[in-house]
Amino acid sequence: MRMSGTAILLLSCPDQKGIVAEIASFIYQYDGNIVHSDQHTDVETNTFFMRIEWELEGFRIPREKIAQAFSFIADKFSMDWRLVFSDEVPRVAIMVSKFDHCLYDLLLKWQSKEIKMEIPLIISNHEDLRPVADYYHIPYYCFPVTPETKTEVEREELKILREYTIDTVVLARYMQVLSTDFIREYPNRIINIHHSFLPAFVGAKPYHQAYARGVKIIGATSHYVTEELDNGPIIVQDVIAVSHRDSIHDMINKGKEVEKRVLSRAVKLHTENKVLVFHNKTVVFD
Amino acid sequence: MRMSGTAILLLSCPDQKGIVAEIASFIYQYDGNIVHSDQHTDVETNTFFMRIEWELEGFRIPREKIAQAFSFIADKFSMDWRLVFSDEVPRVAIMVSKFDHCLYDLLLKWQSKEIKMEIPLIISNHEDLRPVADYYHIPYYCFPVTPETKTEVEREELKILREYTIDTVVLARYMQVLSTDFIREYPNRIINIHHSFLPAFVGAKPYHQAYARGVKIIGATSHYVTEELDNGPIIVQDVIAVSHRDSIHDMINKGKEVEKRVLSRAVKLHTENKVLVFHNKTVVFD
Amino acid sequence: MRMSGTAILLLSCPDQKGIVAEIASFIYQYDGNIVHSDQHTDVETNTFFMRIEWELEGFRIPREKIAQAFSFIADKFSMDWRLVFSDEVPRVAIMVSKFDHCLYDLLLKWQSKEIKMEIPLIISNHEDLRPVADYYHIPYYCFPVTPETKTEVEREELKILREYTIDTVVLARYMQVLSTDFIREYPNRIINIHHSFLPAFVGAKPYHQAYARGVKIIGATSHYVTEELDNGPIIVQDVIAVSHRDSIHDMINKGKEVEKRVLSRAVKLHTENKVLVFHNKTVVFD
Amino acid sequence: MRMSGTAILLLSCPDQKGIVAEIASFIYQYDGNIVHSDQHTDVETNTFFMRIEWELEGFRIPREKIAQAFSFIADKFSMDWRLVFSDEVPRVAIMVSKFDHCLYDLLLKWQSKEIKMEIPLIISNHEDLRPVADYYHIPYYCFPVTPETKTEVEREELKILREYTIDTVVLARYMQVLSTDFIREYPNRIINIHHSFLPAFVGAKPYHQAYARGVKIIGATSHYVTEELDNGPIIVQDVIAVSHRDSIHDMINKGKEVEKRVLSRAVKLHTENKVLVFHNKTVVFD
């Protein structure tokens, strides 16, 4: 269904009559062919959400003028909106520590084009995964972090991210808590994988917590990073059954399978512009 | 999200530009407020599908005139369409043999209004479940079936279904194969539950087949009944894990859980007008 | 696999060499035929767990003498143990408030003999579900509870539970917190269903909490009731996916399906003597 | 729970009294400490299955003499049995064509020691995946196959497999049907991944078959290869939901996730000696 050369409009606004008619007429009027459209109304807050995608071929507004042309409608309905194009490939930086399973899964899905993104660099606080980056010919920046150097290191990292014009940062089991300053530079554009079924087991060593509690299911949660630890908008969650037979070690291994699946799924949805954030929750048009 | 007093339009047609614009403008023009809209384009066959729902309150066409007003657009795009209203409660006949689990699940969800339908009658080829019908004060018609009487019995059943103005027939583990004549009276309006993950284990005794094959997962499939046995459009499927420890008896018990869940889900989707049939497949707008 | 007339031994003890040999030899020596055996060693605490089941037919110790004969071995290994017989049907009291879905599921599985138990009475703090009890000819005791009467009511309830020689109490969405005195009368014999994936969303209105947090999966947890609220040993958990499209009402309905499945599964495992409690966790031999 | 230095006995035999007692006493008599034991009785065929594992440390029979010592018991009960040691690492050859997802998943789990095996070589009928083998420093043998050369190629492959003293062959999406002669060399030691939920969609292009049938769930099946195509004993199966929104391309991508998970799981179980084959089914002691 995904075809090259489409425009994608993501928007939210107070719900009222006529929004769909106005948008669909705008597209039709300039000979656009809608290939996908999804919408949602949050009844509690009376908010309308939409993701609509149409072919650029034959559309009678040049792509660089579409935003301007649409802004009239956006203003009329007080929309929070963005326009993207399917051929703009997002530039994603991956941050890792020592675990490689999530990194590999992202690299393999990038390589097979299952996730369409560029990975201009990998950042780590350890040297361990440099050979992986080398194999894929991706620059690897290693910044050891201590409590003393953290502020300085983050400043360096942000500088590099800017140099590489990075859109999105993926924390693929990066075992450091980012500062508020860092997070504010990439609002709803830092994706983390937490190795528990949030909000169960917030914080450190969730598998150990799960083991101690004797749960029968463990999970993983990918979410946007916000200033409150492990409390950002959830994008994807998944789970796997465990039993008394599973040691902590077994739970960690089972969990890794879920973590990589959940993170890759979240990155795919995000890079395909299918996630809208609203009030610390997500609307996921999948 | 489901509110009382909406109009629901279900349609499919050859895809072309302007369909959404035309429909959304039609609704807006008469002051309709869209509360839900979902669409799909089948790229292979270039077919457009839509389910759109708007509030009747404030809509400036009286409900009995909407179909007429819309038929102009429908003709223009060669639509296969139907218009329903959310306050029209479908009239569903349940057919059973001796198993009660699917029947009970439907009755409980009907009683708790989780599935909005009327159940004017229950038909069976056995007396066993009459007390259940009595408890719920639902007329129970028992027609024992033999190869000799089958044609005659079906004629009687169809007569009663007509008398009760039944919209939809649910085969809740009804252990008889319906004749082509019967099926043709209710095209895409007879819902069956098959106790396997179709197309694995078509036909009789699927749990015994699954046990013999040594599968590690069993399932259930709800589908519309068509003339080809167990081959109609699939509405819902679900599965459950089994192991070498499960006897056939255990598999039957585990399977019952899945069967009732799958059948109730399919009946709910069908009665909420969320299922479109196309080329022996379904588009399910859930 | 379940056959009538078996003895079942459940035990835990410090792990050491020779336990299995001693138990198996004991059974063989008196001509017992083992039909099922499962064991587990908790490496952290060096604890051995076992559930072993053998046919009474042909066993050369009369059933009323087996415990005495076995106690020698039990003492030798400092076992915490119990001996039960598969033809002893547990007597289960169900406590409910107004929700009927878990109650019905238990009654249907009791009626179809999928769960082998007696249900001598149902206790409630409301009159609402009396007709259900009447239909199944089960005595229904209604004790409205207020903060003032709670102590007195619990005393009455315990008196009745004793009169009916109840083994196990099932809280099938009973919306009252039991006092410590009540709980101590039935250690690891009160089964509750909590309508969340514990330890996420402890306490009241978990679906509202889940909705507010924007989770993508909801769950249910059956656990033994201990003095610390919602913190007893977990027996069974299960989950279901939700999305931004699900209102709180939808989540409650989806959750009900999971709740009844999870509670019935826990009651089945408990009544089949397949659950061992150890350090606020369970070993479940399924 | 997995500790270095254990003996593992896998066996099946006609069920009779005293088997467990005899085996457990044998181990205890020579001061063995059982760390894991699992058993199963197939009631239909009256067959007993067991997997029992005990520590070699302190066991008073030297490892090279255990088989001889045990053979007396094995003969007495007419056992089909094998004795393995946990520190004997199985030697696994992987056969691939062009798809890399299963290969990568196996390599990553081998590298992280999640699956304990040696991978002395990779065989393919295409050159495509040679760089992957090179990166991991594993010899890569490429044998293009045509109908004319097939017999000769298989003879070469078998020769190499023998040279490398391979225990188990894993077909990680190897797109060739092996001949009966090849299969007979590795009875229940060739593991295949079939990209459907067998027995649904036997044969070629199962995702296309699944798409055409309009199923709502797709799956993958790992099984031992037998002479009848896609009909060998099933080791692991798993599934994933699909909908009308999924194109064949989407189904293939979703399926790849399931395939690699299912194949890796089967290889792990097999290499840990947890799978017993019996009458074209498996007993999996997990």
mmCIF file of N, CA and C in Angstrom, chain D residues 212-278:
data_model
loop_
_atom_site.group_PDB
_atom_site.id
_atom_site.type_symbol
_atom_site.label_atom_id
_atom_site.label_comp_id
_atom_site.label_asym_id
_atom_site.label_seq_id
_atom_site.Cartn_x
_atom_site.Cartn_y
_atom_site.Cartn_z
ATOM 1 N N ALA D 212 -4.780 -14.910 -0.102
ATOM 2 C CA ALA D 212 -5.913 -15.239 -0.966
ATOM 3 C C ALA D 212 -7.101 -15.754 -0.154
ATOM 4 N N ARG D 213 -6.826 -16.492 0.904
ATOM 5 C CA ARG D 213 -7.914 -17.049 1.711
ATOM 6 C C ARG D 213 -8.508 -16.014 2.656
ATOM 7 N N GLY D 214 -7.786 -14.907 2.892
ATOM 8 C CA GLY D 214 -8.328 -13.867 3.767
ATOM 9 C C GLY D 214 -8.293 -14.238 5.236
ATOM 10 N N VAL D 215 -7.253 -14.959 5.673
ATOM 11 C CA VAL D 215 -7.160 -15.318 7.093
ATOM 12 C C VAL D 215 -6.845 -14.081 7.927
ATOM 13 N N LYS D 216 -7.160 -14.157 9.205
ATOM 14 C CA LYS D 216 -6.941 -13.032 10.115
ATOM 15 C C LYS D 216 -5.719 -13.273 11.008
ATOM 16 N N ILE D 217 -5.095 -14.405 10.857
ATOM 17 C CA ILE D 217 -3.901 -14.744 11.639
ATOM 18 C C ILE D 217 -2.967 -15.526 10.716
ATOM 19 N N ILE D 218 -1.680 -15.201 10.760
ATOM 20 C CA ILE D 218 -0.706 -16.019 10.032
ATOM 21 C C ILE D 218 0.278 -16.610 11.046
ATOM 22 N N GLY D 219 1.033 -17.606 10.612
ATOM 23 C CA GLY D 219 1.912 -18.249 11.574
ATOM 24 C C GLY D 219 3.134 -18.861 10.937
ATOM 25 N N ALA D 220 3.919 -19.504 11.783
ATOM 26 C CA ALA D 220 5.095 -20.225 11.311
ATOM 27 C C ALA D 220 5.235 -21.499 12.130
ATOM 28 N N THR D 221 5.862 -22.492 11.505
ATOM 29 C CA THR D 221 5.954 -23.821 12.098
ATOM 30 C C THR D 221 7.364 -24.350 11.946
ATOM 31 N N SER D 222 8.006 -24.711 13.054
ATOM 32 C CA SER D 222 9.274 -25.415 12.908
ATOM 33 C C SER D 222 9.031 -26.895 13.177
ATOM 34 N N HIS D 223 9.618 -27.717 12.354
ATOM 35 C CA HIS D 223 9.353 -29.155 12.448
ATOM 36 C C HIS D 223 10.562 -29.930 11.975
ATOM 37 N N TYR D 224 10.641 -31.169 12.411
ATOM 38 C CA TYR D 224 11.666 -32.057 11.866
ATOM 39 C C TYR D 224 11.270 -32.444 10.453
ATOM 40 N N VAL D 225 12.272 -32.548 9.604
ATOM 41 C CA VAL D 225 12.002 -32.889 8.218
ATOM 42 C C VAL D 225 11.884 -34.396 8.085
ATOM 43 N N THR D 226 10.782 -34.809 7.487
ATOM 44 C CA THR D 226 10.595 -36.221 7.175
ATOM 45 C C THR D 226 10.337 -36.343 5.677
ATOM 46 N N GLU D 227 10.148 -37.559 5.264
ATOM 47 C CA GLU D 227 10.062 -37.749 3.813
ATOM 48 C C GLU D 227 8.808 -37.110 3.221
ATOM 49 N N GLU D 228 7.776 -36.996 4.037
ATOM 50 C CA GLU D 228 6.567 -36.375 3.499
ATOM 51 C C GLU D 228 6.651 -34.858 3.705
ATOM 52 N N LEU D 229 6.603 -34.121 2.621
ATOM 53 C CA LEU D 229 6.827 -32.666 2.643
ATOM 54 C C LEU D 229 5.933 -31.937 3.652
ATOM 55 N N ASP D 230 6.550 -31.120 4.491
ATOM 56 C CA ASP D 230 5.836 -30.261 5.446
ATOM 57 C C ASP D 230 4.975 -31.055 6.419
ATOM 58 N N ASN D 231 5.303 -32.316 6.605
ATOM 59 C CA ASN D 231 4.456 -33.136 7.454
ATOM 60 C C ASN D 231 5.196 -33.770 8.626
ATOM 61 N N GLY D 232 6.414 -33.313 8.896
ATOM 62 C CA GLY D 232 7.175 -33.891 9.996
ATOM 63 C C GLY D 232 6.686 -33.423 11.356
ATOM 64 N N PRO D 233 7.223 -34.031 12.416
ATOM 65 C CA PRO D 233 6.805 -33.699 13.784
ATOM 66 C C PRO D 233 7.020 -32.219 14.097
ATOM 67 N N ILE D 234 5.985 -31.552 14.570
ATOM 68 C CA ILE D 234 6.026 -30.120 14.857
ATOM 69 C C ILE D 234 6.704 -29.873 16.200
ATOM 70 N N ILE D 235 7.654 -28.959 16.236
ATOM 71 C CA ILE D 235 8.363 -28.627 17.466
ATOM 72 C C ILE D 235 7.776 -27.364 18.098
ATOM 73 N N VAL D 236 7.683 -26.308 17.317
ATOM 74 C CA VAL D 236 7.175 -25.019 17.820
ATOM 75 C C VAL D 236 6.306 -24.367 16.752
ATOM 76 N N GLN D 237 5.229 -23.722 17.191
ATOM 77 C CA GLN D 237 4.421 -22.897 16.289
ATOM 78 C C GLN D 237 4.105 -21.583 16.975
ATOM 79 N N ASP D 238 3.957 -20.555 16.186
ATOM 80 C CA ASP D 238 3.483 -19.294 16.745
ATOM 81 C C ASP D 238 2.775 -18.514 15.649
ATOM 82 N N VAL D 239 2.039 -17.495 16.051
ATOM 83 C CA VAL D 239 1.174 -16.777 15.117
ATOM 84 C C VAL D 239 1.226 -15.273 15.357
ATOM 85 N N ILE D 240 0.678 -14.538 14.420
ATOM 86 C CA ILE D 240 0.537 -13.085 14.557
ATOM 87 C C ILE D 240 -0.731 -12.666 13.800
ATOM 88 N N ALA D 241 -1.411 -11.654 14.339
ATOM 89 C CA ALA D 241 -2.657 -11.195 13.723
ATOM 90 C C ALA D 241 -2.383 -10.380 12.470
ATOM 91 N N VAL D 242 -3.233 -10.542 11.469
ATOM 92 C CA VAL D 242 -3.195 -9.694 10.285
ATOM 93 C C VAL D 242 -4.615 -9.186 10.018
ATOM 94 N N SER D 243 -4.723 -8.218 9.133
ATOM 95 C CA SER D 243 -6.050 -7.706 8.804
ATOM 96 C C SER D 243 -6.112 -7.389 7.317
ATOM 97 N N HIS D 244 -7.271 -6.895 6.887
ATOM 98 C CA HIS D 244 -7.416 -6.532 5.474
ATOM 99 C C HIS D 244 -6.412 -5.450 5.074
ATOM 100 N N ARG D 245 -5.871 -4.728 6.048
ATOM 101 C CA ARG D 245 -4.910 -3.665 5.723
ATOM 102 C C ARG D 245 -3.551 -4.224 5.305
ATOM 103 N N ASP D 246 -3.288 -5.472 5.643
ATOM 104 C CA ASP D 246 -1.979 -6.042 5.338
ATOM 105 C C ASP D 246 -1.915 -6.542 3.903
ATOM 106 N N SER D 247 -1.011 -5.983 3.147
ATOM 107 C CA SER D 247 -0.728 -6.512 1.810
ATOM 108 C C SER D 247 0.085 -7.793 1.957
ATOM 109 N N ILE D 248 0.282 -8.500 0.876
ATOM 110 C CA ILE D 248 1.151 -9.687 0.924
ATOM 111 C C ILE D 248 2.533 -9.278 1.454
ATOM 112 N N HIS D 249 3.004 -8.137 1.008
ATOM 113 C CA HIS D 249 4.308 -7.652 1.447
ATOM 114 C C HIS D 249 4.326 -7.460 2.978
ATOM 115 N N ASP D 250 3.271 -6.868 3.529
ATOM 116 C CA ASP D 250 3.178 -6.705 4.988
ATOM 117 C C ASP D 250 3.142 -8.064 5.691
ATOM 118 N N MET D 251 2.392 -8.987 5.106
ATOM 119 C CA MET D 251 2.289 -10.312 5.725
ATOM 120 C C MET D 251 3.650 -10.999 5.739
ATOM 121 N N ILE D 252 4.386 -10.841 4.661
ATOM 122 C CA ILE D 252 5.728 -11.438 4.605
ATOM 123 C C ILE D 252 6.611 -10.833 5.697
ATOM 124 N N ASN D 253 6.550 -9.527 5.872
ATOM 125 C CA ASN D 253 7.369 -8.877 6.907
ATOM 126 C C ASN D 253 6.947 -9.298 8.318
ATOM 127 N N LYS D 254 5.642 -9.305 8.559
ATOM 128 C CA LYS D 254 5.173 -9.758 9.875
ATOM 129 C C LYS D 254 5.573 -11.211 10.114
ATOM 130 N N GLY D 255 5.447 -11.992 9.027
ATOM 131 C CA GLY D 255 5.757 -13.406 9.143
ATOM 132 C C GLY D 255 7.223 -13.658 9.470
ATOM 133 N N LYS D 256 8.102 -12.831 8.929
ATOM 134 C CA LYS D 256 9.534 -13.014 9.184
ATOM 135 C C LYS D 256 9.834 -12.943 10.687
ATOM 136 N N GLU D 257 9.171 -12.027 11.365
ATOM 137 C CA GLU D 257 9.342 -11.923 12.821
ATOM 138 C C GLU D 257 8.977 -13.232 13.511
ATOM 139 N N VAL D 258 7.870 -13.808 13.062
ATOM 140 C CA VAL D 258 7.406 -15.054 13.678
ATOM 141 C C VAL D 258 8.326 -16.205 13.306
ATOM 142 N N GLU D 259 8.719 -16.240 12.031
ATOM 143 C CA GLU D 259 9.593 -17.327 11.574
ATOM 144 C C GLU D 259 10.874 -17.430 12.408
ATOM 145 N N LYS D 260 11.539 -16.284 12.564
ATOM 146 C CA LYS D 260 12.834 -16.348 13.240
ATOM 147 C C LYS D 260 12.661 -16.725 14.703
ATOM 148 N N ARG D 261 11.613 -16.211 15.313
ATOM 149 C CA ARG D 261 11.327 -16.541 16.717
ATOM 150 C C ARG D 261 11.063 -18.039 16.872
ATOM 151 N N VAL D 262 10.254 -18.564 15.969
ATOM 152 C CA VAL D 262 9.863 -19.971 16.049
ATOM 153 C C VAL D 262 11.052 -20.881 15.768
ATOM 154 N N LEU D 263 11.835 -20.565 14.749
ATOM 155 C CA LEU D 263 12.975 -21.421 14.423
ATOM 156 C C LEU D 263 14.013 -21.381 15.550
ATOM 157 N N SER D 264 14.343 -20.203 16.043
ATOM 158 C CA SER D 264 15.340 -20.112 17.115
ATOM 159 C C SER D 264 14.876 -20.877 18.355
ATOM 160 N N ARG D 265 13.605 -20.761 18.635
ATOM 161 C CA ARG D 265 13.053 -21.482 19.795
ATOM 162 C C ARG D 265 13.198 -22.995 19.614
ATOM 163 N N ALA D 266 12.911 -23.471 18.411
ATOM 164 C CA ALA D 266 13.012 -24.906 18.142
ATOM 165 C C ALA D 266 14.461 -25.372 18.238
ATOM 166 N N VAL D 267 15.370 -24.581 17.692
ATOM 167 C CA VAL D 267 16.784 -24.960 17.721
ATOM 168 C C VAL D 267 17.282 -24.979 19.169
ATOM 169 N N LYS D 268 16.845 -23.997 19.948
ATOM 170 C CA LYS D 268 17.234 -23.962 21.359
ATOM 171 C C LYS D 268 16.738 -25.210 22.091
ATOM 172 N N LEU D 269 15.486 -25.553 21.902
ATOM 173 C CA LEU D 269 14.920 -26.734 22.560
ATOM 174 C C LEU D 269 15.645 -28.004 22.123
ATOM 175 N N HIS D 270 15.901 -28.087 20.824
ATOM 176 C CA HIS D 270 16.571 -29.271 20.290
ATOM 177 C C HIS D 270 17.991 -29.399 20.845
ATOM 178 N N THR D 271 18.726 -28.299 20.843
ATOM 179 C CA THR D 271 20.120 -28.362 21.296
ATOM 180 C C THR D 271 20.215 -28.588 22.806
ATOM 181 N N GLU D 272 19.146 -28.250 23.527
ATOM 182 C CA GLU D 272 19.133 -28.540 24.966
ATOM 183 C C GLU D 272 18.547 -29.923 25.249
ATOM 184 N N ASN D 273 18.368 -30.708 24.215
ATOM 185 C CA ASN D 273 17.872 -32.082 24.351
ATOM 186 C C ASN D 273 16.542 -32.131 25.092
ATOM 187 N N LYS D 274 15.624 -31.276 24.687
ATOM 188 C CA LYS D 274 14.325 -31.222 25.337
ATOM 189 C C LYS D 274 13.190 -31.728 24.453
ATOM 190 N N VAL D 275 13.555 -32.282 23.283
ATOM 191 C CA VAL D 275 12.523 -32.718 22.351
ATOM 192 C C VAL D 275 12.614 -34.224 22.127
ATOM 193 N N LEU D 276 11.518 -34.908 22.315
ATOM 194 C CA LEU D 276 11.436 -36.334 22.013
ATOM 195 C C LEU D 276 10.430 -36.529 20.891
ATOM 196 N N VAL D 277 10.775 -37.316 19.904
ATOM 197 C CA VAL D 277 9.848 -37.568 18.797
ATOM 198 C C VAL D 277 9.177 -38.906 19.002
ATOM 199 N N PHE D 278 7.895 -38.927 18.730
ATOM 200 C CA PHE D 278 7.134 -40.146 18.941
ATOM 201 C C PHE D 278 5.928 -40.122 18.013
#
